Tab-separated table of C-alpha atoms in Angstrom:
chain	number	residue	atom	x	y	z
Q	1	UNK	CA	-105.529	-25.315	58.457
Q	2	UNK	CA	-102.212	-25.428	56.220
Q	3	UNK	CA	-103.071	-25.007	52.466
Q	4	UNK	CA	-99.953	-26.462	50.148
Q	5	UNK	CA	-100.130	-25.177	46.630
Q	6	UNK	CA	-99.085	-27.023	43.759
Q	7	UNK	CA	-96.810	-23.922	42.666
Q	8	UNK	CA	-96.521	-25.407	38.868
Q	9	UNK	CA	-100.079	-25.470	38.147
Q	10	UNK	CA	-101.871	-23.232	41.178
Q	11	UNK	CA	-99.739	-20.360	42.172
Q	12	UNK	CA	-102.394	-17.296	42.337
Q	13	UNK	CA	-99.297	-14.884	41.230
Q	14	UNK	CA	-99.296	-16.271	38.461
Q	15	UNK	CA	-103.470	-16.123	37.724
Q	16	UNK	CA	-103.374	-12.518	38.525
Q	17	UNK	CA	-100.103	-11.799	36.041
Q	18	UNK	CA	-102.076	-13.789	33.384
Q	19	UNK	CA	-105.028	-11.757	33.814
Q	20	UNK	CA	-103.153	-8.383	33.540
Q	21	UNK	CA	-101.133	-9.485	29.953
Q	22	UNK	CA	-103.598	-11.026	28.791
Q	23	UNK	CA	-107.215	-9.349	29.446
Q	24	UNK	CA	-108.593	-10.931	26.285
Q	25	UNK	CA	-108.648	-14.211	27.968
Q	26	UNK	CA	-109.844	-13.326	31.329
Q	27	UNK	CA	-113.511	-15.100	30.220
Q	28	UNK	CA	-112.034	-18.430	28.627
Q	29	UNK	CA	-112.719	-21.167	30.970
Q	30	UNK	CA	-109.489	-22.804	32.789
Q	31	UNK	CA	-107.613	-25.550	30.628
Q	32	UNK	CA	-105.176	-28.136	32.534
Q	33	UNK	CA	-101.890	-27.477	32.781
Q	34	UNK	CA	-100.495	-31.354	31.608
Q	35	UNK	CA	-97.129	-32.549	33.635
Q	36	UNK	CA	-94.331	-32.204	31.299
Q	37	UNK	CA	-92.515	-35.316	30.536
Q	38	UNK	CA	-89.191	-36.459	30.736
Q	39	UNK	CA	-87.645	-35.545	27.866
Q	40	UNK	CA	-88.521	-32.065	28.157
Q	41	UNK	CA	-86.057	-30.771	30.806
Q	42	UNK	CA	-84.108	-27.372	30.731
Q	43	UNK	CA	-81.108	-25.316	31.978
Q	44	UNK	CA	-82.374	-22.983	35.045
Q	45	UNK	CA	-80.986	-19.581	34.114
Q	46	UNK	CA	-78.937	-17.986	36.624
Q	47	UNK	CA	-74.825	-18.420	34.919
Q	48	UNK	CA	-72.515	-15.654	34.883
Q	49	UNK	CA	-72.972	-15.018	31.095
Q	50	UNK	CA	-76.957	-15.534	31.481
Q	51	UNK	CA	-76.739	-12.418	34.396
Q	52	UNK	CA	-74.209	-10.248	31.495
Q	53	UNK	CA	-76.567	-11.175	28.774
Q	54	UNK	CA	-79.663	-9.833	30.844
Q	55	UNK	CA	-77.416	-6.765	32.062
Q	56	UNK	CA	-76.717	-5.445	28.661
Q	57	UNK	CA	-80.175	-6.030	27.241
Q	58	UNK	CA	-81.799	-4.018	29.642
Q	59	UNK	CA	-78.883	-1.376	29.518
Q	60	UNK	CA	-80.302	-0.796	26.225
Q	61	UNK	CA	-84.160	-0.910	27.358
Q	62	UNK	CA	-85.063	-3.639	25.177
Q	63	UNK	CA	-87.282	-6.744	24.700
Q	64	UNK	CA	-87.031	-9.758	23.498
Q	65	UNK	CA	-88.484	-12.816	22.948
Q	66	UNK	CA	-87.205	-15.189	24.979
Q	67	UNK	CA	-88.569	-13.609	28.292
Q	68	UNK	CA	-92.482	-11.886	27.156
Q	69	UNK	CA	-93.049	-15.962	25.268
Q	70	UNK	CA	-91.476	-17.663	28.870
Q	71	UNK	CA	-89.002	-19.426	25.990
Q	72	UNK	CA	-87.685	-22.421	27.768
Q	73	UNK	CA	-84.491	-22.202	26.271
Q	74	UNK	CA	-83.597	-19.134	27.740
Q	75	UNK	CA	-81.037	-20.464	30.123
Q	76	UNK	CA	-79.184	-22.156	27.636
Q	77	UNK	CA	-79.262	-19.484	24.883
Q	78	UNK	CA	-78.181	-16.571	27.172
Q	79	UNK	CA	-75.437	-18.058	28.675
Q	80	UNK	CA	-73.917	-18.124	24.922
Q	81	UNK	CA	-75.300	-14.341	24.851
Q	82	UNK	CA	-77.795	-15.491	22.465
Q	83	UNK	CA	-80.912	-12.864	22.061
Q	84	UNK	CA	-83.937	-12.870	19.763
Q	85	UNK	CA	-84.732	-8.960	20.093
Q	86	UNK	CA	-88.768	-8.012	20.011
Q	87	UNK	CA	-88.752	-4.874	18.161
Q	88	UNK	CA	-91.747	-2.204	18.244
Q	89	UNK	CA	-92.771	-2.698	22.105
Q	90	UNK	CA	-94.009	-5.998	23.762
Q	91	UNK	CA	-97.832	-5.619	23.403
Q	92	UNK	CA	-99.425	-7.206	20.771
Q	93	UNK	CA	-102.598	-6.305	19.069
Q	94	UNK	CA	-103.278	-9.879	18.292
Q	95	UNK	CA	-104.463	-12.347	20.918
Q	96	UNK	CA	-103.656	-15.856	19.870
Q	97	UNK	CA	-104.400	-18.580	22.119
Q	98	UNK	CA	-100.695	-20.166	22.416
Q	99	UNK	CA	-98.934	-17.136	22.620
Q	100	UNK	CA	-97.860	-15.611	26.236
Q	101	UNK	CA	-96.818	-12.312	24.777
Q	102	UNK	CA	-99.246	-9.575	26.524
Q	103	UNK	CA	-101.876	-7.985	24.406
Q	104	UNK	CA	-103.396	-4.845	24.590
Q	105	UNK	CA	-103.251	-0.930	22.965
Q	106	UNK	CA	-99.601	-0.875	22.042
Q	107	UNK	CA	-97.390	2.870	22.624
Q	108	UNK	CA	-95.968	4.653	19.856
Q	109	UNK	CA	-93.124	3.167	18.023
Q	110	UNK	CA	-89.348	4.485	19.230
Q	111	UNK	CA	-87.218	5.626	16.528
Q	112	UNK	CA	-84.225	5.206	18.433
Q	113	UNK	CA	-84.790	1.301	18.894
Q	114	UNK	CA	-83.195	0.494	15.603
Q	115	UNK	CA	-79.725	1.758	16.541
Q	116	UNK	CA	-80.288	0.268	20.496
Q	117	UNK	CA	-80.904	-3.096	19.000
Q	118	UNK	CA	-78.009	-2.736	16.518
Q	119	UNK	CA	-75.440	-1.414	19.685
Q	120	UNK	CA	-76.494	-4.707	21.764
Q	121	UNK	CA	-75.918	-7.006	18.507
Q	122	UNK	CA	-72.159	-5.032	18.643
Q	123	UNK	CA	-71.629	-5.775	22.922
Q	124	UNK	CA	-73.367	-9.618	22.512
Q	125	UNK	CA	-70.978	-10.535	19.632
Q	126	UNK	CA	-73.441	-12.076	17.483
Q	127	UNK	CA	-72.475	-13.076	14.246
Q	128	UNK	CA	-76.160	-13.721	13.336
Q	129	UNK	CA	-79.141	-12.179	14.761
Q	130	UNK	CA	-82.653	-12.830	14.816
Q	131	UNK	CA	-85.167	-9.873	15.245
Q	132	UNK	CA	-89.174	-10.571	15.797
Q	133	UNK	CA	-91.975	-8.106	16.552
Q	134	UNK	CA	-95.532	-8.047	17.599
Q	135	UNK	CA	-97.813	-8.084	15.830
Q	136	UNK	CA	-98.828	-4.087	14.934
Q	137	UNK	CA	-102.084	-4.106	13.373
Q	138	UNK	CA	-102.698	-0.540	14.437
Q	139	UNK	CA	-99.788	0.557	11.616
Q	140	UNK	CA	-100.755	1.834	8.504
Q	141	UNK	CA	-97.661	-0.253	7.635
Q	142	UNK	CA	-97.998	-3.205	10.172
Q	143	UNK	CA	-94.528	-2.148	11.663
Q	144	UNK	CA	-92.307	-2.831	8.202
Q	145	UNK	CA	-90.593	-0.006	7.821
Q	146	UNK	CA	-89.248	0.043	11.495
Q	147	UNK	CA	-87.933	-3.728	11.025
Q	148	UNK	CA	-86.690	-2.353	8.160
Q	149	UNK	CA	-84.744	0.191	9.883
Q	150	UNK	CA	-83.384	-2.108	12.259
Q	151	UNK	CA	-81.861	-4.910	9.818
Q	152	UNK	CA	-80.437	-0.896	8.195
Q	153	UNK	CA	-78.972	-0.158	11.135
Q	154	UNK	CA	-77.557	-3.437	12.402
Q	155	UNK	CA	-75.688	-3.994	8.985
Q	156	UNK	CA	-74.241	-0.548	9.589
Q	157	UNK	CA	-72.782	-1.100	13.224
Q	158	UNK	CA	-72.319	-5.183	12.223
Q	159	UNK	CA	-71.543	-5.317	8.679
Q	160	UNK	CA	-70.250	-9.069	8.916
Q	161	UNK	CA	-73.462	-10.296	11.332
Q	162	UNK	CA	-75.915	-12.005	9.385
Q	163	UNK	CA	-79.752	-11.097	10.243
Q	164	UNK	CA	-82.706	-12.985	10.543
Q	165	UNK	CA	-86.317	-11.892	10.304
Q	166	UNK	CA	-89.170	-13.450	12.323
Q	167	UNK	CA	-91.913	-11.170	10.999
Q	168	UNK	CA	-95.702	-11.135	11.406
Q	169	UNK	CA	-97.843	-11.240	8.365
Q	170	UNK	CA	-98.798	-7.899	7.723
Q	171	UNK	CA	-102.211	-8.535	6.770
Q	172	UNK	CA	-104.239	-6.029	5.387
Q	173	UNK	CA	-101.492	-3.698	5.290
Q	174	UNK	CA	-100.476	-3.227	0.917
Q	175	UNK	CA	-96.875	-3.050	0.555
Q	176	UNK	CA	-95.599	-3.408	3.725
Q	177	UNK	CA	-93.913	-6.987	3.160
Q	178	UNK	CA	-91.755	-5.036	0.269
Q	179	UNK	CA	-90.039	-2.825	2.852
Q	180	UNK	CA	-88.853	-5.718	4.531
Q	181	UNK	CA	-87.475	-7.200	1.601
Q	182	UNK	CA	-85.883	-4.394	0.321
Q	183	UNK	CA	-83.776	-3.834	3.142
Q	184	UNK	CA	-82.352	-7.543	2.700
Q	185	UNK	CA	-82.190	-9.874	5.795
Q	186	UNK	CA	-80.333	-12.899	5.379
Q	187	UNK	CA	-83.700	-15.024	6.351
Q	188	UNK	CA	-87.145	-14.096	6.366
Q	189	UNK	CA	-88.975	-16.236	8.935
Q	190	UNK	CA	-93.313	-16.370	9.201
Q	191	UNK	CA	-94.479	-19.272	11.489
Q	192	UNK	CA	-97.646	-20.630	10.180
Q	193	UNK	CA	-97.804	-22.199	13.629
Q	194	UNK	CA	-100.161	-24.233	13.238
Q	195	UNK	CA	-102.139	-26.623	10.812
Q	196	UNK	CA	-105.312	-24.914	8.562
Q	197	UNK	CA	-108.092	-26.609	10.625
Q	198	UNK	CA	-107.125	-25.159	14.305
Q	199	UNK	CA	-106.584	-21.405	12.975
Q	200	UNK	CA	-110.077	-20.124	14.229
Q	201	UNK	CA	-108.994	-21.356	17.697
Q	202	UNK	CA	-105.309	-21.338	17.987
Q	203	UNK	CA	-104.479	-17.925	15.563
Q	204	UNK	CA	-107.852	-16.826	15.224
Q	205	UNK	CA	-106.388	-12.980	13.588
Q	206	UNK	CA	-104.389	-14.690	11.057
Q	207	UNK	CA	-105.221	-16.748	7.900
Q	208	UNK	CA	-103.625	-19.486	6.521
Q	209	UNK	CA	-103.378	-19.000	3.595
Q	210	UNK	CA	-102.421	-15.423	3.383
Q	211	UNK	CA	-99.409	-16.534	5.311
Q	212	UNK	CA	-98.524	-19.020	3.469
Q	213	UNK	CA	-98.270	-16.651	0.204
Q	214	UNK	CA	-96.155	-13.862	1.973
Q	215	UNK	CA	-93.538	-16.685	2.142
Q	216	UNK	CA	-93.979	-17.528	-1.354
Q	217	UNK	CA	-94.178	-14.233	-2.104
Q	218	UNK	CA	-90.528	-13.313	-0.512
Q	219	UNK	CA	-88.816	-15.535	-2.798
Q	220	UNK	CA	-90.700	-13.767	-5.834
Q	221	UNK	CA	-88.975	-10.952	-4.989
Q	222	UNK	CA	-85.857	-11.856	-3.776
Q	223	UNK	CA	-84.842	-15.707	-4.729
Q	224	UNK	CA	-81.700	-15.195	-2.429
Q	225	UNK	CA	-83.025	-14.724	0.986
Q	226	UNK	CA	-83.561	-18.106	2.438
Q	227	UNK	CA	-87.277	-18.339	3.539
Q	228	UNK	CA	-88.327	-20.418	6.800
Q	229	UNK	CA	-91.353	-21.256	8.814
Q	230	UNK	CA	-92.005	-22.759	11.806
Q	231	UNK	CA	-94.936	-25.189	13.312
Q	232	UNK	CA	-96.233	-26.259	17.217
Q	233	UNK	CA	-97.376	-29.427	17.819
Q	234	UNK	CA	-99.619	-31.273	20.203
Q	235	UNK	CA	-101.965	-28.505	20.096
Q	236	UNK	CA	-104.944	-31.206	18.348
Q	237	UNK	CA	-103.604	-31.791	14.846
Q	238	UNK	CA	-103.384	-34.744	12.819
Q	239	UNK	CA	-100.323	-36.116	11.579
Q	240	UNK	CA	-101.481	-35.879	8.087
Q	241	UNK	CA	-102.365	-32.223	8.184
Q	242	UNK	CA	-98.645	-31.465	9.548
Q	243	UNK	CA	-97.437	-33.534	6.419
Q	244	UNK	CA	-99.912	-31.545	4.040
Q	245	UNK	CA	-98.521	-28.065	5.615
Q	246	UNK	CA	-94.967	-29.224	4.239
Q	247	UNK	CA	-96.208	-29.585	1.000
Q	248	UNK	CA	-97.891	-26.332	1.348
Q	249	UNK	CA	-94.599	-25.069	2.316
Q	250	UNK	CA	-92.577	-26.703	-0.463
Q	251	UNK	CA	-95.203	-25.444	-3.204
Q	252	UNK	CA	-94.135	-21.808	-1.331
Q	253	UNK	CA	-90.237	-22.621	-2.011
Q	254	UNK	CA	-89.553	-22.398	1.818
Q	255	UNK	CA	-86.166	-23.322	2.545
Q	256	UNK	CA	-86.392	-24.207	6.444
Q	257	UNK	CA	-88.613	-25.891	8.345
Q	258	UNK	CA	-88.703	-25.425	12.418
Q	259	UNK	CA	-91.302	-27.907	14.568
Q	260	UNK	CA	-91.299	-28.128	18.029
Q	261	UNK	CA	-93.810	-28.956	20.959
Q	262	UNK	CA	-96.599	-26.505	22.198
Q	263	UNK	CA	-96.281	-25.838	25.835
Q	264	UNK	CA	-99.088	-24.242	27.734
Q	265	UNK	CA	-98.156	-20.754	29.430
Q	266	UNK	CA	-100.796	-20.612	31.397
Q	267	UNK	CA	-104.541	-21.843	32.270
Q	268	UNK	CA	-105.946	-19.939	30.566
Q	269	UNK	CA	-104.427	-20.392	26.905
Q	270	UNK	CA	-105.068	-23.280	24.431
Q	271	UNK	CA	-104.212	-26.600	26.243
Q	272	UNK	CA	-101.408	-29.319	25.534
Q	273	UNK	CA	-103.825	-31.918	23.853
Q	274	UNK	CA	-100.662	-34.298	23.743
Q	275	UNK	CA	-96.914	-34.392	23.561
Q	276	UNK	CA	-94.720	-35.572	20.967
Q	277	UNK	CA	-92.513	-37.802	21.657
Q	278	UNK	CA	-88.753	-37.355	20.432
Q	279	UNK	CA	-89.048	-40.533	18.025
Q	280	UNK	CA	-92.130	-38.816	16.520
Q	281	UNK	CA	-90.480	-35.501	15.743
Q	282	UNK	CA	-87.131	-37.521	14.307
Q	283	UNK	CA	-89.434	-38.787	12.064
Q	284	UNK	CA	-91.381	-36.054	10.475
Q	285	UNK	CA	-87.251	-34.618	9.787
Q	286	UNK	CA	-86.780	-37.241	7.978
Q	287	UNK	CA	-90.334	-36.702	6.130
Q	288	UNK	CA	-89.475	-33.076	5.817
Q	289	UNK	CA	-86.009	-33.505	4.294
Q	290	UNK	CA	-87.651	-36.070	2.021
Q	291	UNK	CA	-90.193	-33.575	1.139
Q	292	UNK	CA	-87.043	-31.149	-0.394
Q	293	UNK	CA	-86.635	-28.825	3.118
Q	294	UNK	CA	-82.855	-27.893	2.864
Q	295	UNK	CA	-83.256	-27.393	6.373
Q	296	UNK	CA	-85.341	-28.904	8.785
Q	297	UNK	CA	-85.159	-28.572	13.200
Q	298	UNK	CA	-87.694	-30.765	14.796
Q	299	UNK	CA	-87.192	-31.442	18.735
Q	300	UNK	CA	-89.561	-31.205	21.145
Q	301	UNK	CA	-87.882	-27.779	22.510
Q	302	UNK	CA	-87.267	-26.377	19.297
Q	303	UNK	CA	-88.182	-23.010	18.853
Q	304	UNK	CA	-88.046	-20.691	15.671
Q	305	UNK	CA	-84.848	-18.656	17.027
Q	306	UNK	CA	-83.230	-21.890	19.201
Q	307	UNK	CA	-79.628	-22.846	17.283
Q	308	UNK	CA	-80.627	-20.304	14.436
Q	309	UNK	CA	-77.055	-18.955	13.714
Q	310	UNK	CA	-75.399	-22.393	13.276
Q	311	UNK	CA	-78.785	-23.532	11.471
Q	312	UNK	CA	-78.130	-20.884	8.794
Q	313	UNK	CA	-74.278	-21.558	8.757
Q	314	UNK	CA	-75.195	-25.117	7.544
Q	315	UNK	CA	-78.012	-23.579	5.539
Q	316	UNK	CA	-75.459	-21.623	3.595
Q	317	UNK	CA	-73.425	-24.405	2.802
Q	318	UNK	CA	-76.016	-26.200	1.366
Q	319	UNK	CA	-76.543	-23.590	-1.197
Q	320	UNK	CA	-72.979	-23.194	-1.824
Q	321	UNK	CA	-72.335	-26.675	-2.245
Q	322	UNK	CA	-75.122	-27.110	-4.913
Q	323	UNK	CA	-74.053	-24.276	-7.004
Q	324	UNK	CA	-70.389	-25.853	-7.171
């Protein structure tokens, strides 16, 4: 008899490559995978400038984001050799139940990955960059020092490219968020990611509230770095806790806000309890620019990294054009 499989939501590849990245999750009952709707439709990778971007990535043997989080804006952002680099390896120790980054015991951090990441930054072009990590929990210093070697080392190749941080929380780990800082990105990003009341199930290492005050923190110690943060929805909150995290946000003097719809990697991670429709997500900019966000993305494929360098471009001239 001739089986068809429904290679979207039952291909048994992709079970078994689920089950080796993320071993954590190999117990958790099977979630459905929901259809996507219409208005969620991307690029297939595969242009000319997608295949250089890929080439000279791995000519420097590095991660990023956009491939270990399946990023569905990959096609489109690589083709205008746009790269979110993932710094100190691409195991996490964290297991968080929307994230398709693999977890696991995570190998020693390279010391030469600082100057790889700032020689692809050179060969790309960029004239912003966004850096992210995993989450290193097995650091004395959570990984800080090494991003802060990198943003030291990319404004010594790229003096003119600005640099954006998408940094985990360093819980736990005194003093780290003070090497970031001191070495002086352009923006610090933290995602809360989610509303308060899903944390034990969604971001069950993290806590709320202590990520919350690293953001306010930031601007304590440096008022001229532009802070941002960044939210999923559809993963089971209420519209009225997404409007309470923007105040929570504001209260931390957080510049720019990102929102943008959850989507399921795989059966086995938190499920899409609904999706937001594109009227729903033009309103809550308008709520969030209301609120006092100088900055505010909300699409359904927005992601923390998506449009970042014309994002802080316009971010810029918002300051500028208040201090005139």
């Amino acid at each position: 008899m001739t089986v068809l499989l429904d290679l979207l939501n039952d291909d048994p590849r992709k079970r078994e490559a689920a089950a080796v990245r993320h071993p954590e999750k190999a117990h958790r009952p099977d979630t459905p995978l929901a259809r996507k709707p219409e208005w969620i439709r991307v690029k297939a990778p595969g242009s000319a400038a997608w295949r250089e971007t890929g080439a000279i990535l791995r000519g420097g043997g590095l991660s990023t984001v956009c491939q270990e989080a399946s990023c569905p804006n990959i096609g489109e952002c690589w083709e205008k050799k746009h790269a979110t680099f993932l710094v100190m390896g691409s195991v996490c120790t964290r297991a968080c139940a929307f994230c398709n980054v693999a977890t696991g015991l995570p190998s020693a951090l390279d010391s030469t990955e600082p100057e790889r990441v700032a020689e692809a930054t050179a060969k790309l072009g960029l004239s912003h960059v966004v850096v992210t990590s995993v989450d290193r929990d097995d650091l004395e210093d959570g990984g800080a020092g090494h991003i802060a070697e990198t943003i030291r080392a990319i404004r010594a190749a790229c003096p003119t490219t600005t640099i954006e941080v998408l940094t985990p929380d360093f819980l736990r780990k005194e003093g780290a968020l003070e090497k970031v800082v001191a070495a002086r990105p352009d923006v610090f990003n933290h995602n809360l990611e989610t509303v308060p009341s899903l944390y034990v199930t969604v971001r069950p290492g993290a806590r709320y509230f202590h990520s919350l005050r690293l953001l306010q923190r930031v601007k304590e110690l440096d008022p001229a770095i532009f802070t941002k943060s960044g939210l999923m929805v559809g993963l089971g909150e209420a519209r009225n806790e997404i409007l309470q995290v923007m105040d929570d946000l504001r209260v931390a003097d957080v510049d720019f806000l990102t929102i943008g719809q959850y989507l399921q990697p795989t059966r086995k991670h938190h499920e899409v309890v609904r999706f937001v429709t594109p009227q729903e997500f033009e309103a809550l900019s308008t709520i969030a620019y209301a609120k006092g966000f100088s900055m505010v993305s909300a699409s359904p494929l927005t992601r923390s990294s998506h449009h970042a360098g014309a994002n802080f471009e316009r971010l810029r001239e918002k300051r500028l054009g208040a201090s005139r």
